[in-house]
mmCIF file of C-alpha atoms in Angstrom:
data_model
loop_
_atom_site.group_PDB
_atom_site.id
_atom_site.type_symbol
_atom_site.label_atom_id
_atom_site.label_comp_id
_atom_site.label_asym_id
_atom_site.label_seq_id
_atom_site.Cartn_x
_atom_site.Cartn_y
_atom_site.Cartn_z
ATOM 1 C CA VAL Y 1 17.210 -11.452 -8.034
ATOM 2 C CA GLN Y 2 20.630 -10.049 -7.187
ATOM 3 C CA LEU Y 3 20.481 -6.175 -6.300
ATOM 4 C CA VAL Y 4 23.726 -4.214 -6.088
ATOM 5 C CA GLU Y 5 23.414 -0.869 -4.285
ATOM 6 C CA SER Y 6 25.867 1.886 -4.512
ATOM 7 C CA GLY Y 7 26.267 5.569 -3.994
ATOM 8 C CA GLY Y 8 26.292 5.905 -0.222
ATOM 9 C CA GLY Y 9 28.725 7.726 1.778
ATOM 10 C CA LEU Y 10 29.536 10.722 4.155
ATOM 11 C CA VAL Y 11 28.288 14.234 3.100
ATOM 12 C CA GLN Y 12 27.643 17.562 4.837
ATOM 13 C CA ALA Y 13 24.347 18.670 5.520
ATOM 14 C CA GLY Y 14 22.833 20.737 2.496
ATOM 15 C CA GLY Y 15 24.972 18.304 0.126
ATOM 16 C CA SER Y 16 23.661 15.759 -2.475
ATOM 17 C CA LEU Y 17 24.024 11.941 -2.992
ATOM 18 C CA ARG Y 18 22.819 9.776 -5.465
ATOM 19 C CA LEU Y 19 22.134 6.168 -4.768
ATOM 20 C CA SER Y 20 21.801 3.337 -7.312
ATOM 21 C CA CYS Y 21 19.976 -0.038 -7.467
ATOM 22 C CA ALA Y 22 20.995 -2.494 -10.057
ATOM 23 C CA ALA Y 23 19.051 -5.522 -10.532
ATOM 24 C CA SER Y 24 19.771 -8.786 -12.078
ATOM 25 C CA ARG Y 25 16.218 -8.593 -13.631
ATOM 26 C CA SER Y 26 13.753 -5.855 -14.477
ATOM 27 C CA PHE Y 27 11.691 -4.020 -11.972
ATOM 28 C CA PHE Y 28 8.094 -4.017 -11.796
ATOM 29 C CA THR Y 29 8.131 -1.810 -8.716
ATOM 30 C CA GLY Y 30 11.061 -0.398 -6.900
ATOM 31 C CA GLY Y 31 12.314 1.929 -4.424
ATOM 32 C CA TRP Y 32 14.108 2.622 -1.087
ATOM 33 C CA TYR Y 33 13.713 2.148 2.687
ATOM 34 C CA ARG Y 34 15.845 3.668 5.124
ATOM 35 C CA GLN Y 35 16.737 2.806 8.567
ATOM 36 C CA ALA Y 36 18.195 4.922 11.406
ATOM 37 C CA PRO Y 37 20.002 3.832 14.132
ATOM 38 C CA GLY Y 38 17.239 2.753 16.933
ATOM 39 C CA LYS Y 39 14.556 3.389 14.415
ATOM 40 C CA GLN Y 40 12.201 1.457 12.451
ATOM 41 C CA ARG Y 41 12.654 0.794 8.654
ATOM 42 C CA GLU Y 42 10.822 3.679 6.946
ATOM 43 C CA SER Y 43 9.683 3.888 3.240
ATOM 44 C CA VAL Y 44 11.400 6.880 1.608
ATOM 45 C CA ALA Y 45 10.441 6.611 -2.116
ATOM 46 C CA SER Y 46 8.885 4.392 -4.609
ATOM 47 C CA ILE Y 47 8.491 4.009 -8.263
ATOM 48 C CA SER Y 48 5.958 2.036 -10.371
ATOM 49 C CA SER Y 49 6.120 0.326 -13.707
ATOM 50 C CA GLY Y 50 4.645 3.300 -15.362
ATOM 51 C CA GLY Y 51 6.750 5.505 -13.501
ATOM 52 C CA ALA Y 52 4.482 7.010 -11.045
ATOM 53 C CA SER Y 53 6.166 7.606 -7.789
ATOM 54 C CA ASN Y 54 5.802 8.050 -4.232
ATOM 55 C CA TYR Y 55 7.549 9.722 -1.506
ATOM 56 C CA ALA Y 56 7.804 10.039 2.310
ATOM 57 C CA ASP Y 57 6.531 13.547 3.579
ATOM 58 C CA SER Y 58 9.834 14.191 4.903
ATOM 59 C CA VAL Y 59 11.790 13.848 1.911
ATOM 60 C CA LYS Y 60 9.254 15.440 -0.668
ATOM 61 C CA GLY Y 61 10.747 18.240 -2.623
ATOM 62 C CA ARG Y 62 14.323 17.095 -1.833
ATOM 63 C CA PHE Y 63 14.615 13.442 -3.104
ATOM 64 C CA THR Y 64 13.891 12.351 -6.768
ATOM 65 C CA ILE Y 65 13.344 8.653 -7.685
ATOM 66 C CA SER Y 66 13.910 7.517 -11.309
ATOM 67 C CA ARG Y 67 14.428 4.210 -13.126
ATOM 68 C CA ASP Y 68 16.353 3.306 -16.252
ATOM 69 C CA ASN Y 69 14.475 0.236 -17.537
ATOM 70 C CA ALA Y 70 17.309 -0.540 -20.172
ATOM 71 C CA LYS Y 71 19.723 -0.836 -17.279
ATOM 72 C CA ASN Y 72 17.433 -2.526 -14.820
ATOM 73 C CA THR Y 73 18.352 0.068 -12.181
ATOM 74 C CA VAL Y 74 16.460 2.379 -9.793
ATOM 75 C CA TYR Y 75 18.028 5.880 -8.574
ATOM 76 C CA LEU Y 76 17.532 7.941 -5.978
ATOM 77 C CA GLN Y 77 18.589 11.516 -6.108
ATOM 78 C CA MET Y 78 19.214 13.166 -2.644
ATOM 79 C CA ASN Y 79 19.465 16.975 -2.418
ATOM 80 C CA SER Y 80 19.608 19.481 0.662
ATOM 81 C CA LEU Y 81 20.442 16.346 2.792
ATOM 82 C CA LYS Y 82 19.827 16.842 6.461
ATOM 83 C CA PHE Y 83 21.139 15.102 9.490
ATOM 84 C CA GLU Y 84 18.240 13.370 9.999
ATOM 85 C CA ASP Y 85 18.621 11.543 6.759
ATOM 86 C CA THR Y 86 21.094 9.467 8.026
ATOM 87 C CA GLY Y 87 20.596 5.744 7.981
ATOM 88 C CA VAL Y 88 21.066 2.689 6.080
ATOM 89 C CA TYR Y 89 19.281 2.859 2.593
ATOM 90 C CA TYR Y 90 17.792 -0.147 1.426
ATOM 91 C CA CYS Y 91 16.679 -0.988 -2.091
ATOM 92 C CA PHE Y 92 13.614 -3.112 -2.868
ATOM 93 C CA HIS Y 93 12.921 -4.954 -5.833
ATOM 94 C CA GLY Y 94 9.395 -6.043 -6.898
ATOM 95 C CA ASP Y 95 7.982 -8.238 -9.689
ATOM 96 C CA ALA Y 96 5.860 -11.152 -10.068
ATOM 97 C CA GLY Y 97 8.288 -13.226 -7.944
ATOM 98 C CA GLY Y 98 7.878 -11.417 -4.780
ATOM 99 C CA ILE Y 99 9.884 -8.494 -3.053
ATOM 100 C CA ASN Y 100 13.687 -8.814 -2.705
ATOM 101 C CA TRP Y 101 15.917 -6.419 -0.780
ATOM 102 C CA GLY Y 102 19.354 -5.181 -1.620
ATOM 103 C CA GLN Y 103 22.217 -5.370 1.397
ATOM 104 C CA GLY Y 104 21.814 -1.682 2.215
ATOM 105 C CA THR Y 105 24.328 1.280 1.888
ATOM 106 C CA GLN Y 106 25.198 3.737 4.461
ATOM 107 C CA VAL Y 107 24.278 7.343 4.247
ATOM 108 C CA THR Y 108 25.973 9.631 7.019
ATOM 109 C CA VAL Y 109 25.128 13.549 6.936
ATOM 110 C CA SER Y 110 27.202 15.397 9.172
ATOM 111 C CA SER Y 111 25.432 18.642 10.720
#
C-alpha cells in the first residue's frame, strides 16, 4: 500500500495543524505515531474500522483523529500545539495485509 502524508510544518505554540494520510487502498485501522529527537517512537492516536479512536494521554483533548473512507484518508487535527509535540509524525495503515508506514512528516512547534 502507498501512503502519502501531508500537512506538517512549522507553527507557534498554541497553533494548529492538520495532518493527512492518503492510502492507495482502504484502511481497516489507521493512525499516527511520532518520534521526537533522541526519543523512541510513540503512539499518538489511532482509529478503528468502526470509528473508535484512542489517544495518548499527552494529546487527549487537543488532537482529533478522523477518517474519510471514501477517500481512503485518515486525518489528525492538532490544536493547542505545544513545543513537546515537535517531531516526525508517521502514519500507519493496517489491514489484512499487515501494517504499513508512511514516510513521515515533520511537525515543529516553536515556543
